[in-house]
Each structure stands twice: as C-alpha cells, then as structure tokens.
C-alpha positions as a LaTeX table, in Angstrom:
\begin{tabular}{lrrr}
\hline
Residue & $x$ (\AA) & $y$ (\AA) & $z$ (\AA) \\
\hline
Glu1 & 0.00 & 0.00 & 0.00 \\
Val2 & 2.82 & 2.41 & 0.82 \\
Arg3 & 4.58 & 1.55 & $-2.42$ \\
Glu4 & 1.40 & 2.09 & $-4.46$ \\
Met5 & 0.84 & 5.39 & $-2.72$ \\
Leu6 & 4.40 & 6.51 & $-3.54$ \\
Glu7 & 3.90 & 5.52 & $-7.18$ \\
Asn8 & 1.03 & 7.97 & $-7.41$ \\
Val9 & 3.02 & 10.89 & $-5.97$ \\
Lys10 & 5.04 & 13.27 & $-8.14$ \\
Ile11 & 8.81 & 12.89 & $-7.88$ \\
Gly12 & 9.23 & 16.45 & $-6.60$ \\
Lys13 & 6.76 & 15.80 & $-3.80$ \\
Lys14 & 8.52 & 12.53 & $-2.97$ \\
Leu15 & 11.82 & 14.33 & $-2.51$ \\
Ile16 & 10.19 & 17.05 & $-0.43$ \\
Gly17 & 8.45 & 14.40 & 1.67 \\
Gly18 & 11.71 & 12.57 & 2.23 \\
Phe19 & 13.38 & 15.80 & 3.32 \\
Leu20 & 10.49 & 16.57 & 5.70 \\
Ile21 & 10.74 & 13.11 & 7.26 \\
Val22 & 14.46 & 13.66 & 7.89 \\
Val23 & 13.67 & 17.07 & 9.44 \\
Ile24 & 10.92 & 15.58 & 11.65 \\
Ile25 & 13.21 & 12.80 & 12.87 \\
Ser26 & 15.96 & 15.34 & 13.61 \\
Val27 & 13.49 & 17.55 & 15.52 \\
Ile28 & 12.27 & 14.59 & 17.60 \\
Ile29 & 15.83 & 13.59 & 18.51 \\
Ser30 & 16.77 & 17.21 & 19.32 \\
Ala31 & 13.62 & 17.76 & 21.39 \\
Thr32 & 14.25 & 14.57 & 23.36 \\
Gly33 & 17.84 & 15.60 & 24.10 \\
Phe34 & 16.78 & 19.14 & 25.00 \\
Phe35 & 14.12 & 17.85 & 27.42 \\
Tyr36 & 16.55 & 15.67 & 29.35 \\
Ile37 & 19.35 & 18.26 & 29.32 \\
Ser38 & 16.95 & 20.93 & 30.64 \\
Asn39 & 15.81 & 18.59 & 33.38 \\
Leu40 & 19.40 & 17.83 & 34.39 \\
Asp41 & 20.25 & 21.53 & 34.37 \\
Glu42 & 17.26 & 22.33 & 36.57 \\
Lys43 & 18.16 & 19.63 & 39.08 \\
Ser44 & 21.81 & 20.71 & 39.15 \\
Ala45 & 20.77 & 24.31 & 39.81 \\
Glu46 & 18.47 & 23.11 & 42.59 \\
Met47 & 21.29 & 21.14 & 44.20 \\
Tyr48 & 23.65 & 24.14 & 44.05 \\
Asp49 & 21.18 & 26.82 & 45.15 \\
Thr50 & 19.29 & 24.95 & 47.87 \\
Arg51 & 21.86 & 22.42 & 49.08 \\
Leu52 & 25.47 & 23.37 & 48.38 \\
Ile53 & 25.14 & 27.08 & 49.20 \\
Pro54 & 23.60 & 26.30 & 52.64 \\
Ile55 & 26.47 & 23.93 & 53.38 \\
Gln56 & 28.90 & 26.70 & 52.44 \\
Glu57 & 27.17 & 29.22 & 54.70 \\
Ile58 & 27.07 & 26.73 & 57.58 \\
Gly59 & 30.81 & 26.22 & 57.20 \\
Leu60 & 31.39 & 29.98 & 57.34 \\
Ile61 & 29.19 & 30.28 & 60.45 \\
Asn62 & 31.20 & 27.57 & 62.21 \\
Gly63 & 34.37 & 29.36 & 61.15 \\
Gly64 & 33.04 & 32.56 & 62.75 \\
Phe65 & 32.42 & 30.79 & 66.04 \\
Leu66 & 35.95 & 29.40 & 66.07 \\
Gln67 & 37.45 & 32.78 & 65.24 \\
Phe68 & 35.51 & 34.51 & 68.03 \\
Arg69 & 36.74 & 32.00 & 70.58 \\
Gly70 & 40.32 & 32.25 & 69.36 \\
Asp71 & 40.23 & 36.07 & 69.35 \\
Ala72 & 38.73 & 36.14 & 72.85 \\
Tyr73 & 41.54 & 33.99 & 74.25 \\
Lys74 & 44.10 & 36.03 & 72.33 \\
Ala75 & 42.71 & 39.24 & 73.84 \\
Ile76 & 43.02 & 37.71 & 77.30 \\
Leu77 & 46.50 & 36.24 & 76.88 \\
Val78 & 48.14 & 39.03 & 74.82 \\
Pro79 & 47.22 & 42.42 & 76.33 \\
Asp80 & 49.22 & 44.32 & 73.71 \\
Leu81 & 46.95 & 42.92 & 71.00 \\
Arg82 & 43.76 & 43.13 & 73.04 \\
Glu83 & 42.11 & 45.95 & 71.12 \\
Ala84 & 42.84 & 44.39 & 67.72 \\
Ser85 & 41.72 & 40.97 & 68.95 \\
Leu86 & 38.44 & 42.33 & 70.27 \\
Gln87 & 37.79 & 44.09 & 66.97 \\
Ser88 & 38.46 & 40.82 & 65.16 \\
Ala89 & 36.12 & 38.96 & 67.53 \\
Asp90 & 33.37 & 41.52 & 66.90 \\
Ala91 & 33.92 & 41.24 & 63.14 \\
Ala92 & 33.67 & 37.45 & 63.40 \\
Leu93 & 30.21 & 37.70 & 65.02 \\
Lys94 & 29.11 & 40.19 & 62.39 \\
Arg95 & 30.10 & 37.72 & 59.68 \\
Val96 & 28.09 & 35.04 & 61.46 \\
Asp97 & 25.13 & 37.45 & 61.36 \\
Glu98 & 25.62 & 37.95 & 57.61 \\
Asn99 & 25.99 & 34.25 & 56.84 \\
Ala100 & 22.98 & 33.39 & 58.99 \\
Ala101 & 20.94 & 36.02 & 57.12 \\
Leu102 & 21.98 & 34.51 & 53.77 \\
Leu103 & 21.12 & 31.04 & 55.05 \\
Asp104 & 17.73 & 32.32 & 56.17 \\
Gln105 & 16.94 & 33.30 & 52.55 \\
Val106 & 17.54 & 29.80 & 51.18 \\
His107 & 14.55 & 27.59 & 50.50 \\
Met108 & 14.09 & 25.07 & 53.31 \\
Thr109 & 11.67 & 22.27 & 54.03 \\
Pro110 & 9.37 & 22.80 & 57.05 \\
Asp111 & 11.56 & 20.48 & 59.14 \\
Glu112 & 14.71 & 22.34 & 58.10 \\
Arg113 & 13.05 & 25.65 & 58.97 \\
Lys114 & 12.24 & 24.39 & 62.49 \\
Val115 & 15.86 & 23.37 & 62.99 \\
Phe116 & 17.09 & 26.72 & 61.68 \\
Asp117 & 14.71 & 28.58 & 64.01 \\
Thr118 & 16.28 & 26.60 & 66.86 \\
Phe119 & 19.68 & 27.80 & 65.70 \\
Lys120 & 18.54 & 31.44 & 65.55 \\
Thr121 & 17.19 & 31.25 & 69.10 \\
Ala122 & 20.36 & 29.65 & 70.42 \\
Tyr123 & 22.56 & 32.09 & 68.48 \\
Ala124 & 20.72 & 35.11 & 69.90 \\
Ser125 & 21.47 & 33.82 & 73.40 \\
Tyr126 & 25.06 & 33.03 & 72.39 \\
Lys127 & 25.59 & 36.59 & 71.18 \\
Gly128 & 24.32 & 37.90 & 74.50 \\
Glu129 & 26.81 & 35.77 & 76.42 \\
Ala130 & 29.59 & 36.63 & 73.95 \\
Gly131 & 28.90 & 40.32 & 74.59 \\
Lys132 & 29.34 & 39.72 & 78.31 \\
Thr133 & 32.70 & 38.05 & 77.66 \\
Ile134 & 33.88 & 40.97 & 75.54 \\
Asp135 & 32.74 & 43.48 & 78.18 \\
Ala136 & 34.66 & 41.56 & 80.87 \\
Ile137 & 37.82 & 41.63 & 78.77 \\
Lys138 & 37.44 & 45.35 & 78.10 \\
Lys139 & 37.11 & 45.94 & 81.86 \\
Asn140 & 40.21 & 43.80 & 82.37 \\
Asp141 & 38.11 & 41.38 & 84.45 \\
Ile142 & 40.16 & 38.46 & 83.17 \\
Glu143 & 38.88 & 35.96 & 85.73 \\
Thr144 & 35.27 & 36.48 & 84.65 \\
Ala145 & 36.23 & 36.44 & 80.97 \\
Val146 & 38.14 & 33.15 & 81.29 \\
Ala147 & 35.33 & 31.60 & 83.30 \\
Ser148 & 32.80 & 32.57 & 80.62 \\
Leu149 & 34.78 & 30.63 & 78.02 \\
Ala150 & 34.83 & 27.41 & 80.06 \\
Ala151 & 33.08 & 24.24 & 78.89 \\
Asp152 & 30.19 & 24.31 & 81.38 \\
Thr153 & 29.06 & 27.93 & 80.90 \\
Asp154 & 26.00 & 29.41 & 79.21 \\
Leu155 & 28.20 & 30.53 & 76.30 \\
Ala156 & 29.34 & 26.94 & 75.74 \\
Lys157 & 25.78 & 25.64 & 76.16 \\
Tyr158 & 24.37 & 27.96 & 73.51 \\
Arg159 & 27.30 & 27.24 & 71.20 \\
Ser160 & 26.56 & 23.53 & 71.57 \\
Gln161 & 22.92 & 24.15 & 70.66 \\
Cys162 & 24.02 & 26.08 & 67.59 \\
Asp163 & 26.39 & 23.28 & 66.61 \\
Thr164 & 23.64 & 20.67 & 66.97 \\
Ala165 & 21.27 & 22.65 & 64.74 \\
Leu166 & 23.95 & 23.35 & 62.12 \\
Thr167 & 25.10 & 19.73 & 62.09 \\
Ser168 & 21.51 & 18.60 & 61.54 \\
Leu169 & 21.10 & 21.07 & 58.65 \\
Thr170 & 24.39 & 19.94 & 57.11 \\
Gln171 & 23.44 & 16.27 & 57.28 \\
Thr172 & 20.02 & 16.98 & 55.78 \\
Asn173 & 21.50 & 19.02 & 52.93 \\
Met174 & 24.13 & 16.37 & 52.22 \\
Lys175 & 21.48 & 13.65 & 52.15 \\
Ile176 & 19.18 & 15.57 & 49.81 \\
Ala177 & 22.14 & 16.60 & 47.62 \\
Glu178 & 23.10 & 12.92 & 47.30 \\
Glu179 & 19.50 & 12.06 & 46.35 \\
Ile180 & 19.47 & 14.81 & 43.70 \\
Lys181 & 22.80 & 13.54 & 42.35 \\
Lys182 & 21.43 & 9.99 & 42.16 \\
Asn183 & 18.33 & 11.25 & 40.35 \\
Asn184 & 20.55 & 13.19 & 37.94 \\
Asp185 & 22.62 & 10.06 & 37.27 \\
Asp186 & 19.45 & 8.04 & 36.66 \\
Asn187 & 18.07 & 10.74 & 34.36 \\
Ala188 & 21.36 & 10.90 & 32.47 \\
Asn189 & 21.31 & 7.13 & 31.91 \\
Leu190 & 17.66 & 7.30 & 30.86 \\
Ala191 & 18.48 & 10.15 & 28.49 \\
Lys192 & 21.26 & 8.12 & 26.89 \\
Thr193 & 19.00 & 5.08 & 26.48 \\
Thr194 & 16.12 & 7.16 & 25.12 \\
Leu195 & 18.33 & 9.01 & 22.66 \\
Ile196 & 19.80 & 5.73 & 21.42 \\
Ile197 & 16.32 & 4.23 & 20.95 \\
Val198 & 14.95 & 7.36 & 19.26 \\
Ser199 & 18.02 & 7.63 & 17.03 \\
Leu200 & 17.83 & 3.97 & 16.01 \\
Ala201 & 14.10 & 4.21 & 15.38 \\
Gly202 & 14.64 & 7.37 & 13.33 \\
Ala203 & 17.43 & 5.71 & 11.37 \\
Ile204 & 15.29 & 2.63 & 10.63 \\
Ile205 & 12.29 & 4.72 & 9.60 \\
Gly206 & 14.46 & 7.02 & 7.49 \\
Leu207 & 16.28 & 4.09 & 5.86 \\
Gly208 & 13.01 & 2.27 & 5.17 \\
Phe209 & 11.47 & 5.32 & 3.58 \\
Ala210 & 14.64 & 5.98 & 1.58 \\
Ile211 & 14.55 & 2.43 & 0.21 \\
Leu212 & 10.87 & 2.74 & $-0.74$ \\
Leu213 & 11.46 & 6.17 & $-2.26$ \\
Thr214 & 14.49 & 4.95 & $-4.22$ \\
Arg215 & 12.63 & 1.93 & $-5.54$ \\
Ser216 & 9.62 & 4.00 & $-6.54$ \\
Ile217 & 11.91 & 6.22 & $-8.62$ \\
Thr218 & 14.35 & 3.65 & $-10.05$ \\
Arg219 & 11.85 & 0.84 & $-10.75$ \\
Pro220 & 10.17 & 2.55 & $-13.73$ \\
Leu221 & 13.60 & 3.64 & $-14.99$ \\
Asp222 & 14.81 & 0.05 & $-14.86$ \\
Gln223 & 11.69 & $-1.05$ & $-16.72$ \\
Thr224 & 12.30 & 1.63 & $-19.35$ \\
Val225 & 15.91 & 0.53 & $-19.82$ \\
Glu226 & 14.75 & $-3.08$ & $-20.09$ \\
Met227 & 12.19 & $-2.12$ & $-22.76$ \\
Ile228 & 14.80 & $-0.22$ & $-24.77$ \\
Asp229 & 17.09 & $-3.25$ & $-24.64$ \\
Glu230 & 14.27 & $-5.44$ & $-25.93$ \\
Ile231 & 13.56 & $-3.00$ & $-28.79$ \\
Asn232 & 17.27 & $-2.96$ & $-29.67$ \\
Lys233 & 17.07 & $-6.74$ & $-29.91$ \\
Gly234 & 14.29 & $-6.41$ & $-32.43$ \\
His235 & 11.38 & $-7.10$ & $-30.17$ \\
Leu236 & 9.33 & $-4.20$ & $-31.48$ \\
Gly237 & 6.12 & $-5.48$ & $-29.99$ \\
His238 & 7.39 & $-4.96$ & $-26.47$ \\
Arg239 & 5.43 & $-2.29$ & $-24.62$ \\
Leu240 & 6.07 & $-0.42$ & $-21.37$ \\
Asp241 & 3.14 & $-0.98$ & $-19.04$ \\
Leu242 & 3.21 & 1.65 & $-16.28$ \\
Asn243 & 0.12 & 2.58 & $-14.36$ \\
Arg244 & 1.57 & 5.45 & $-12.36$ \\
Lys245 & 0.95 & 9.15 & $-11.84$ \\
Asp246 & 4.50 & 10.27 & $-11.06$ \\
\hline
\end{tabular}
C-alpha cells in the first residue's frame, strides 16, 4: 500500500516528503535531548542553590564561632593585641550574622526551617553571652572572661545548641544533595538510552522510507531501460506498461 501510494506521488513531492521526514526525525531527537538536558540543568541548579550554598554558609558560620573563641583567648593572653583581637572577635560575630541572614533566605523544608529557628534562638542567646565576655575583657576582668569561656558555661551551652542545629542542617543538605545527584545520574542514563532508541528508530524509519522512495523512482527507470534493450534486440512489440501518476 505504501509503495502504491508513492507511485502515485510526483517525484518532486517525494523528494520534499523525504526531506520533511528527515527534518521531523531530527526535531524529535533534538527535542528529546533538550528535554533531558533541561531537566538535568534544573536539578543541578536546585542542588547548588538549595543544598550546596547552605552547606557553604554553615561552614562559614562555624568558622566565625571558632574565630571569636580564638580572638577572645588572644585578647586575654596578649594584652598588647587586646584591642585588635576584640575588633576581630566583633567582626567574626558580624560575619556570622551575615551568613545566617543569607542562610535564612535559602529555600528550606518545614523540618529544616524548624531546625534553623532553633539555631537562631540559640545564636541570639550566644551573642548575648559573647557580649558579656567581651565586656569583661574590656574591663580587664580576666577571671570572669576566662570563666565565661569554660566548657560548662552558658556561652558553651548555647554554642553547643548552635552546633547541633547546624550539624543537623548539614546532614540533611548532604542527604538531599546525594538524592538529587542519584536522580541526575538516573536521568542521564535514561536520556542516553532514550536518545539511542529514538536515534535507532529514526534511522530505521528514514532508511526504510529511503529504500521505498528509491525503488519508486528507479523501478520505472529500470523497466524503461529493459524495454529499450528489448527494442534494440528487435522485439518491437514490447510495450512499457506503467500505471503510475508520477
């Protein structure tokens, strides 16, 4: 039926049709690739924006806590550098404020938001105790300042609460980032398989149509050549019987 249909189509239209089929197959393959690439790009952006950036900010917050503690001890132990150390300690807490504000803007799940709210509450109390430590150092009340930095103080307690919340957020982000990576790997493998299948199907369809198109064009030519050969042999009664519209 397909062959008979092609025999009734003009040669120009056959060629145009063949070209259109090639274009359609190319568009299907391109659209399939674009769909999967766009999906992978979206997931990668999600992993970076909502998972890797929070981990980065959490690391900077922890770094700020460590710097504050180091600067506080330095201010106590090295009086000549006390003013500079206290300025550095104050700057460290300000950076924690900035990183916490950036972290607050990141999309979080409801559970993550509850944990982060716990951190903000603990950090507000930590800052209050840190301020008391700085004031004691400025007043040269070294005994009180050293005592405030001990392991069993309110400052240490609130720092521990902050650490617990940040550790929980880090673990959650790492887990979700790993899930997104796994999904991306699965999608990439699916994309490869789909593209191979679509490409093979397109090649088979294109090849099949090319064969039919070629035969529909060359068959009458072969018959014509055969008839001419018969006439040259003296078979003048030979006739070309073609019931075609092309």
